[in-house]
Short mmCIF file of C-alpha atoms in Angstrom, two decimals:
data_model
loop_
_atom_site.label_atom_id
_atom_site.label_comp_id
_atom_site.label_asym_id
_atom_site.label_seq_id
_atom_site.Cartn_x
_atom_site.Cartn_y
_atom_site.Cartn_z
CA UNK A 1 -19.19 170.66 86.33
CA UNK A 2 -17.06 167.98 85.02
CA UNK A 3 -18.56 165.11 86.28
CA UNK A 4 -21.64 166.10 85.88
CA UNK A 5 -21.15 166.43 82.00
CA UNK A 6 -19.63 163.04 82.49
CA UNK A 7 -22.99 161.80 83.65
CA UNK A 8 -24.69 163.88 80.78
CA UNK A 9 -22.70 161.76 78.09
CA UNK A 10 -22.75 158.40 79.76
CA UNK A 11 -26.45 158.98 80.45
CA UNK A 12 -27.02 158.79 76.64
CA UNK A 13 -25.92 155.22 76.56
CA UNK A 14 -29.01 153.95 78.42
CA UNK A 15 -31.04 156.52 76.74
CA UNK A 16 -30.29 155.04 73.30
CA UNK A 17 -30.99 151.77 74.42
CA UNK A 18 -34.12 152.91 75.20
CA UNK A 19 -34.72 152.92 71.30
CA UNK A 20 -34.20 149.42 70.38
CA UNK A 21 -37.68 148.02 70.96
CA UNK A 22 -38.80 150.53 68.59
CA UNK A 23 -36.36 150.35 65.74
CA UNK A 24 -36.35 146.08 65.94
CA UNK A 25 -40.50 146.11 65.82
CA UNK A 26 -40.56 148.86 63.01
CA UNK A 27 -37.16 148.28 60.94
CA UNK A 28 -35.73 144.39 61.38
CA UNK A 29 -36.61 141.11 60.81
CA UNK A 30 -39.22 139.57 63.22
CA UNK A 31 -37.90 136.60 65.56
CA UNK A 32 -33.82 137.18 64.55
CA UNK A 33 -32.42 138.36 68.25
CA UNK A 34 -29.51 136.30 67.96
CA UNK A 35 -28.86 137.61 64.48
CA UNK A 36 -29.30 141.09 65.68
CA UNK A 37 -27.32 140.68 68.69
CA UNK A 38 -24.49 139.63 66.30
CA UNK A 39 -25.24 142.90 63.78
CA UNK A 40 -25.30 144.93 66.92
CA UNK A 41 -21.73 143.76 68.42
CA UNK A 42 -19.04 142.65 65.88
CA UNK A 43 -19.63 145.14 63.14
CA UNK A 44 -19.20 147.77 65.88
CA UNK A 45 -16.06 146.13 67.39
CA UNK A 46 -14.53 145.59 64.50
CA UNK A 47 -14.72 149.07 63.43
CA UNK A 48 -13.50 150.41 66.40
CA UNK A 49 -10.74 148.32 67.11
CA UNK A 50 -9.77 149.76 63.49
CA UNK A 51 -10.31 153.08 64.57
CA UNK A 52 -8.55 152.48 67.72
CA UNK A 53 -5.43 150.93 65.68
CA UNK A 54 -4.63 149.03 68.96
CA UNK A 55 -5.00 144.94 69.39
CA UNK A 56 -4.74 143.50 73.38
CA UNK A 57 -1.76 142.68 74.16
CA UNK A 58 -0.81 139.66 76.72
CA UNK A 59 -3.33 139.19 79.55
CA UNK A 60 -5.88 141.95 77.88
CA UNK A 61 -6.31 139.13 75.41
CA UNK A 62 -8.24 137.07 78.19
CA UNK A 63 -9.54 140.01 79.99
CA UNK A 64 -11.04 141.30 76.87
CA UNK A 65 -12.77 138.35 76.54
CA UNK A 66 -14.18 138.03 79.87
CA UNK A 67 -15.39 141.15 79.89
CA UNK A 68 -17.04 141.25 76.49
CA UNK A 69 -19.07 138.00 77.47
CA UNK A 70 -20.27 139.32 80.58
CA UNK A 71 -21.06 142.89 78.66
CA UNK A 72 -22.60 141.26 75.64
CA UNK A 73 -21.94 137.64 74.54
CA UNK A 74 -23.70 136.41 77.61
CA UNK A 75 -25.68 139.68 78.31
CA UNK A 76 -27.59 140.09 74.93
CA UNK A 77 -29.02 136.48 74.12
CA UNK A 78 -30.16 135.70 77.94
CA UNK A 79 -31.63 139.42 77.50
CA UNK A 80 -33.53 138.29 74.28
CA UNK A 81 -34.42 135.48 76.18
CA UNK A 82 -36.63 137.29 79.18
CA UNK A 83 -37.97 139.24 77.11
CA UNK A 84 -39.83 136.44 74.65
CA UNK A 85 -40.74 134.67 77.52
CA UNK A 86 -41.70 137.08 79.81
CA UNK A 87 -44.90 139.25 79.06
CA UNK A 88 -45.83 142.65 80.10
CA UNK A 89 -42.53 144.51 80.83
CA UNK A 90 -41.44 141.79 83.59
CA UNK A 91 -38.15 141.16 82.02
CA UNK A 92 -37.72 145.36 81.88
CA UNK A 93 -38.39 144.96 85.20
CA UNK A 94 -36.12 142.07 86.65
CA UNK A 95 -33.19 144.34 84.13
CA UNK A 96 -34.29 147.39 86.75
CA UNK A 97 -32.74 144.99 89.16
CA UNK A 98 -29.29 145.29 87.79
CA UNK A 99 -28.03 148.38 90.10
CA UNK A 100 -28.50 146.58 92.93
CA UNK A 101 -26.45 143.67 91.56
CA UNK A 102 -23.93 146.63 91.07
CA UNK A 103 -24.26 147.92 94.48
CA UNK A 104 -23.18 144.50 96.27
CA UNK A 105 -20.92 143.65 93.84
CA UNK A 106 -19.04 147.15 93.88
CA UNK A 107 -18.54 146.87 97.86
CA UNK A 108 -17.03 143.22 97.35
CA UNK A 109 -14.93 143.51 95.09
CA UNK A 110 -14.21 147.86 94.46
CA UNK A 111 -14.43 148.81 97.85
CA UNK A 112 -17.35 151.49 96.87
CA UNK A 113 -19.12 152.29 100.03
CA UNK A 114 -23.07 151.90 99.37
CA UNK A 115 -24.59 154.11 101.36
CA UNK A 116 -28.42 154.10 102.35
CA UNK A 117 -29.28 156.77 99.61
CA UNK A 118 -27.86 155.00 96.94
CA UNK A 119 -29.58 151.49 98.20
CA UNK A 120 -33.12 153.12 98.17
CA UNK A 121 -32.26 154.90 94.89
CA UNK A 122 -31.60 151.80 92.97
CA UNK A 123 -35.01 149.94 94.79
CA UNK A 124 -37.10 153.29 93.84
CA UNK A 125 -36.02 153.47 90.46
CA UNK A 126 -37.03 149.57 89.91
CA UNK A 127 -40.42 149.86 91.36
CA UNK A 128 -40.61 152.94 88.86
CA UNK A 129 -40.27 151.17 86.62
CA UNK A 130 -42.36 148.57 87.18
CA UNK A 131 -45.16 150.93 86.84
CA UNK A 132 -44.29 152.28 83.86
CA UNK A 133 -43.51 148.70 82.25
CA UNK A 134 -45.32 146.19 84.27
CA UNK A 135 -48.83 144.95 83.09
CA UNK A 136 -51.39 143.62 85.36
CA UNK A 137 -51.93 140.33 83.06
CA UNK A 138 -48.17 139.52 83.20
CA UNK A 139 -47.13 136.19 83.46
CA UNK A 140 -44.36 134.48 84.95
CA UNK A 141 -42.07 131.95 83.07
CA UNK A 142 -39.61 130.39 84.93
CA UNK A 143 -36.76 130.15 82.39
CA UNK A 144 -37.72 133.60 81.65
CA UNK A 145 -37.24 134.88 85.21
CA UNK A 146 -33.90 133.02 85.56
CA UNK A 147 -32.19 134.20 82.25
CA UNK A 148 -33.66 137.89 83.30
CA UNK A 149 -32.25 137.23 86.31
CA UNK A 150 -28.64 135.86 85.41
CA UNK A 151 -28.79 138.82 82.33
CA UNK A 152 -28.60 141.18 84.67
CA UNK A 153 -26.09 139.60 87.26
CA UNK A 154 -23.93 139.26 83.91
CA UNK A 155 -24.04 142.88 82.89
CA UNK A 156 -23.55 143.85 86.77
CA UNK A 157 -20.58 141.57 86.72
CA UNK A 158 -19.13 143.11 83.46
CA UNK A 159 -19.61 146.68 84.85
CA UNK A 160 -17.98 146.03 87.59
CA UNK A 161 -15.00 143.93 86.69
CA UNK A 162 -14.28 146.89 83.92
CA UNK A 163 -13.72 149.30 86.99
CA UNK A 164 -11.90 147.28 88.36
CA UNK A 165 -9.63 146.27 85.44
CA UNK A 166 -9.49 149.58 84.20
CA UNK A 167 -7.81 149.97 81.27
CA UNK A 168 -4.08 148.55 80.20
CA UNK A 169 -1.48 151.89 80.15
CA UNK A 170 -1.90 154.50 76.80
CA UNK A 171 -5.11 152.93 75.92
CA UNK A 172 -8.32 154.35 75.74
CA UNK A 173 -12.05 153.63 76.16
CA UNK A 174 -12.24 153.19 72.28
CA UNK A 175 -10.05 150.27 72.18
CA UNK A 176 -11.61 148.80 75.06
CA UNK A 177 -15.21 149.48 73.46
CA UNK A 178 -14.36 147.68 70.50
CA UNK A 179 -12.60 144.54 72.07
CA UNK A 180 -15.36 143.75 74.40
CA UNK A 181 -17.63 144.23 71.60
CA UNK A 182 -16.15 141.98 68.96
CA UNK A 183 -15.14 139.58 71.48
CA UNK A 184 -19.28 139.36 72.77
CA UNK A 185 -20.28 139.67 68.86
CA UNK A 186 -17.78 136.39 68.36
CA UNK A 187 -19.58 134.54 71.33
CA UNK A 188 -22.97 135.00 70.08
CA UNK A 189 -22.52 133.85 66.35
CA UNK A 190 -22.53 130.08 66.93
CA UNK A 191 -25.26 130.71 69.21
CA UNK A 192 -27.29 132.58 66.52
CA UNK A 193 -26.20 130.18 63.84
CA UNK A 194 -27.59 127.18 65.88
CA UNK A 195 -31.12 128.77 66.63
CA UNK A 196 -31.94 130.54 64.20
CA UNK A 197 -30.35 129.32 61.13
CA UNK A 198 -28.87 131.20 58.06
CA UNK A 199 -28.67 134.83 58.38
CA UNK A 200 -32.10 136.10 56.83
CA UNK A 201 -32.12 138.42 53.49
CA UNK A 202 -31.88 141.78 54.21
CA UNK A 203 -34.23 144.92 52.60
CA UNK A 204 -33.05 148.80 52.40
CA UNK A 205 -35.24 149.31 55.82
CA UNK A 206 -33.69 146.83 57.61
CA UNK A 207 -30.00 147.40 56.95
CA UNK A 208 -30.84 151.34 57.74
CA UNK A 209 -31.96 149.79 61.27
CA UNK A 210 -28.83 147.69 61.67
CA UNK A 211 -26.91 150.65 60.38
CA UNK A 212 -28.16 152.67 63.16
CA UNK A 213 -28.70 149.77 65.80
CA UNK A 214 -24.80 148.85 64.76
CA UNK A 215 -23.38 152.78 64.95
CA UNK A 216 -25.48 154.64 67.65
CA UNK A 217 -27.08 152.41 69.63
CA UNK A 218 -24.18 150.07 70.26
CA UNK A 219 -20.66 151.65 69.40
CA UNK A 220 -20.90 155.06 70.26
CA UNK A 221 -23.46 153.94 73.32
CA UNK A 222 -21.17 151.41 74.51
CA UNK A 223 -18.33 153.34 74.36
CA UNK A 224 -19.80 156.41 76.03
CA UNK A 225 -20.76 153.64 78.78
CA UNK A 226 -17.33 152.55 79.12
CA UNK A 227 -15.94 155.94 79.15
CA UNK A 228 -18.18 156.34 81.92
CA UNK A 229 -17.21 153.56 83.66
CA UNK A 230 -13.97 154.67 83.99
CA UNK A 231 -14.59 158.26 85.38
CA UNK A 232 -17.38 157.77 87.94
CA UNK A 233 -18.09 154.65 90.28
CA UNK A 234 -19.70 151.41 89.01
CA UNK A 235 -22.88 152.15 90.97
CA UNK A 236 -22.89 156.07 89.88
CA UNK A 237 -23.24 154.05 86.33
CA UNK A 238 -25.26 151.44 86.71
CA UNK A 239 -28.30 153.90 88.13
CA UNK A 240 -27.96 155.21 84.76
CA UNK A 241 -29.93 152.33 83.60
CA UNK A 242 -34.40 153.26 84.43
CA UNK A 243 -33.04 156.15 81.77
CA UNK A 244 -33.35 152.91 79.09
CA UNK A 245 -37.53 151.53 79.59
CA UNK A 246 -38.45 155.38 80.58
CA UNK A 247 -37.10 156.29 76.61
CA UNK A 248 -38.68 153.19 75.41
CA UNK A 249 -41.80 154.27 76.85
CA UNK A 250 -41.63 157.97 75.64
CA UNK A 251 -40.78 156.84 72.49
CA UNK A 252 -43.71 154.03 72.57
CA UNK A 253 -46.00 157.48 72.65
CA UNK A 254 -44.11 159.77 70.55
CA UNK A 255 -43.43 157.25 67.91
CA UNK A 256 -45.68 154.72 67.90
CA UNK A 257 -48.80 156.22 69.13
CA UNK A 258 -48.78 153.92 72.37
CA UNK A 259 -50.91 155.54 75.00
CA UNK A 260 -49.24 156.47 78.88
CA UNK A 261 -51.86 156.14 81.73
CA UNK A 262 -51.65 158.01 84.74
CA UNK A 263 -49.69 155.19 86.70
CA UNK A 264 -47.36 155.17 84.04
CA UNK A 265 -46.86 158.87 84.17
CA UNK A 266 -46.01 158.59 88.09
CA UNK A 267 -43.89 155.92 88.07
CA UNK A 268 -41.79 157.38 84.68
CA UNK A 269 -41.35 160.77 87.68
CA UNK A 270 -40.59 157.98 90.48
CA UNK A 271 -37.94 156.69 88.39
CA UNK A 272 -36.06 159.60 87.26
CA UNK A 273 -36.40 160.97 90.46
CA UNK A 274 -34.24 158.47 91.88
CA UNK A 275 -32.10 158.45 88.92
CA UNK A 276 -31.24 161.94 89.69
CA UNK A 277 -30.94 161.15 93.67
CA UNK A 278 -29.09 158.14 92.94
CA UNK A 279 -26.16 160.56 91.01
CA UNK A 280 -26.12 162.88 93.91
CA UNK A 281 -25.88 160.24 96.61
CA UNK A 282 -22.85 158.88 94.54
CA UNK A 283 -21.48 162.20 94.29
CA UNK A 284 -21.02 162.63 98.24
CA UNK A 285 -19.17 159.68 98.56
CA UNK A 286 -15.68 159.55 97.82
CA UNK A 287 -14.16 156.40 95.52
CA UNK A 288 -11.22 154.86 95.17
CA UNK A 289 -9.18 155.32 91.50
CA UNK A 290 -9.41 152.14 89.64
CA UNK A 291 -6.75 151.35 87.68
CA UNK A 292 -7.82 153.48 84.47
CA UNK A 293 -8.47 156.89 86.43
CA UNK A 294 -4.57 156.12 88.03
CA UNK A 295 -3.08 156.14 84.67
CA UNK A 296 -5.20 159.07 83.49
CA UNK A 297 -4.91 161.37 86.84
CA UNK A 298 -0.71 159.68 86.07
CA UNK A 299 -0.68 160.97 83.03
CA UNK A 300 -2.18 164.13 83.24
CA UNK A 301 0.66 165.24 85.99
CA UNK A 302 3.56 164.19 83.73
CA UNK A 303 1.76 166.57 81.14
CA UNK A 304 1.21 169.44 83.72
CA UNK A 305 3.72 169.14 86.31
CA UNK A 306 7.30 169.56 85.01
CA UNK A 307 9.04 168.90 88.20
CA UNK A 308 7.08 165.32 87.54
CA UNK A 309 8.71 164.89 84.67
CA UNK A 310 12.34 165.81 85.51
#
């Protein structure tokens, strides 16, 4: 029962993502990713480093860093990227990819056993997707496919390399959250400030979408991810992720009045189907701790065991 309501609350991370399409096309500025990437990130790190009342401390300083580029510094503007280039869901699609950049990636460098379940859950769930997202007049753009590409190798990278870290001794995922958010928010400002200029003025609608882009979708999503990452395995996570473009598609018809077609309505099943196989398959196989989960399993025998702590 607990992990599955671990998977309950870090499946609301992708499932909040699923609402940024919808709150960028009907509450921000048009053709400001950079400058919402920035809104997104440091307001949300800063506040919950502040919350967190906890700085890095000696080699977290770099790790933090590392991490929040690969998580969002990197992540969001190649992200913003695909998707301008890319037509017709192709960049949702090539960021379907991602658990399988997690899968390989875990077994290098965590140890995580992939076993054939999990594979065929994470290619299911992309070609799922890819019928709910992918057009038949899409195009392909080269520098589109690459930075969809290398966005999703960056995110798989971060993921992974945060299991493996874990988490530096008495600190939790809120402190983490916010210093690979500010540290990603930091990396992207130059960027924004070089393409796209001053920030733009800002109306009531659009700071009530940064509010909530800034609060929900990105600090208490990223944190719930993190959090995640630290209790299950990296590719228990990352299949998480069809949850995102199968919201973004509900909410396309809820919301928006966008129509679903029959293939759409398949592949939204296909994809959640393997999202739910995916968790089970990870379920059966046993994990090593990382790092974090040895100072929390540590920590919760000193505070239960008393011959621990004599």
């Amino acid at each position: 029962m607990k992990r599955l309501a671990t998977v309950a609350l870090t499946a609301l991370a992708p499932i909040s993502w699923g609402s940024t399409y919808a709150v960028a096309s009907e509450l921000l500025p048009p053709d400001r990713p950079l400058f919402t990437g920035v809104m997104r990130a440091l307001p949300a790190g800063l506040l919950l480093t502040a919350l967190a009342r906890t700085l890095p401390k000696g080699e977290w300083w770099w790790k933090s860093a590392v991490l929040g580029t690969l998580n969002i510094g990197a992540f969001f503007p190649l992200l913003f990227l695909s998707a301008y280039r890319l037509p017709g869901g192709v960049a949702a699609v090539l960021g379907s990819a991602g658990p399988l950049f997690v899968v390989g990636l875990a077994a290098l460098v965590l140890g995580e056993r992939a076993s054939l379940r999990t594979v065929l859950a994470a290619v299911v769930g992309a070609f799922g997707v890819s019928m709910v997202v992918l057009k038949a007049e899409a195009a392909l753009d080269l520098v589109g496919v690459v930075a969809g590409v290398v966005s999703s190798a960056s995110m798989a990278a971060g993921t992974v390399m945060t299991k493996r870290w874990g988490r530096p001794e008495g600190v939790g995922p809120l402190a983490m959250t916010g210093w690979q958010l500010t540290a990603g928010g930091l990396v992207i400002v130059p960027v924004a400030a070089l393409v796209e200029g001053a920030p733009p003025a800002l109306d009531g609608k659009a700071l009530l979408g940064y509010g909530y882009m800034m609060l929900i979708n990105t600090g208490i999503a990223y944190w719930l991810w993190f959090r995640g990452i630290g209790q299950l395995s990296a590719t228990s996570v990352t299949l998480l992720g069809p949850l995102s473009p199968l919201t973004a598609a509900v909410i396309g018809w809820a919301a928006l009045g966008q129509a679903l077609t029959p293939v759409q309505l398949v592949g939204m099943v296909i994809a959640f189907g393997a999202t739910v196989a995916g968790q089970l398959a990870a379920a059966r196989t046993p994990q090593p701790f990382s790092s974090a989960e040895k100072n929390d399993r540590n920590i919760s025998m000193d505070l239960t065991d008393g011959r621990v702590r004599r």
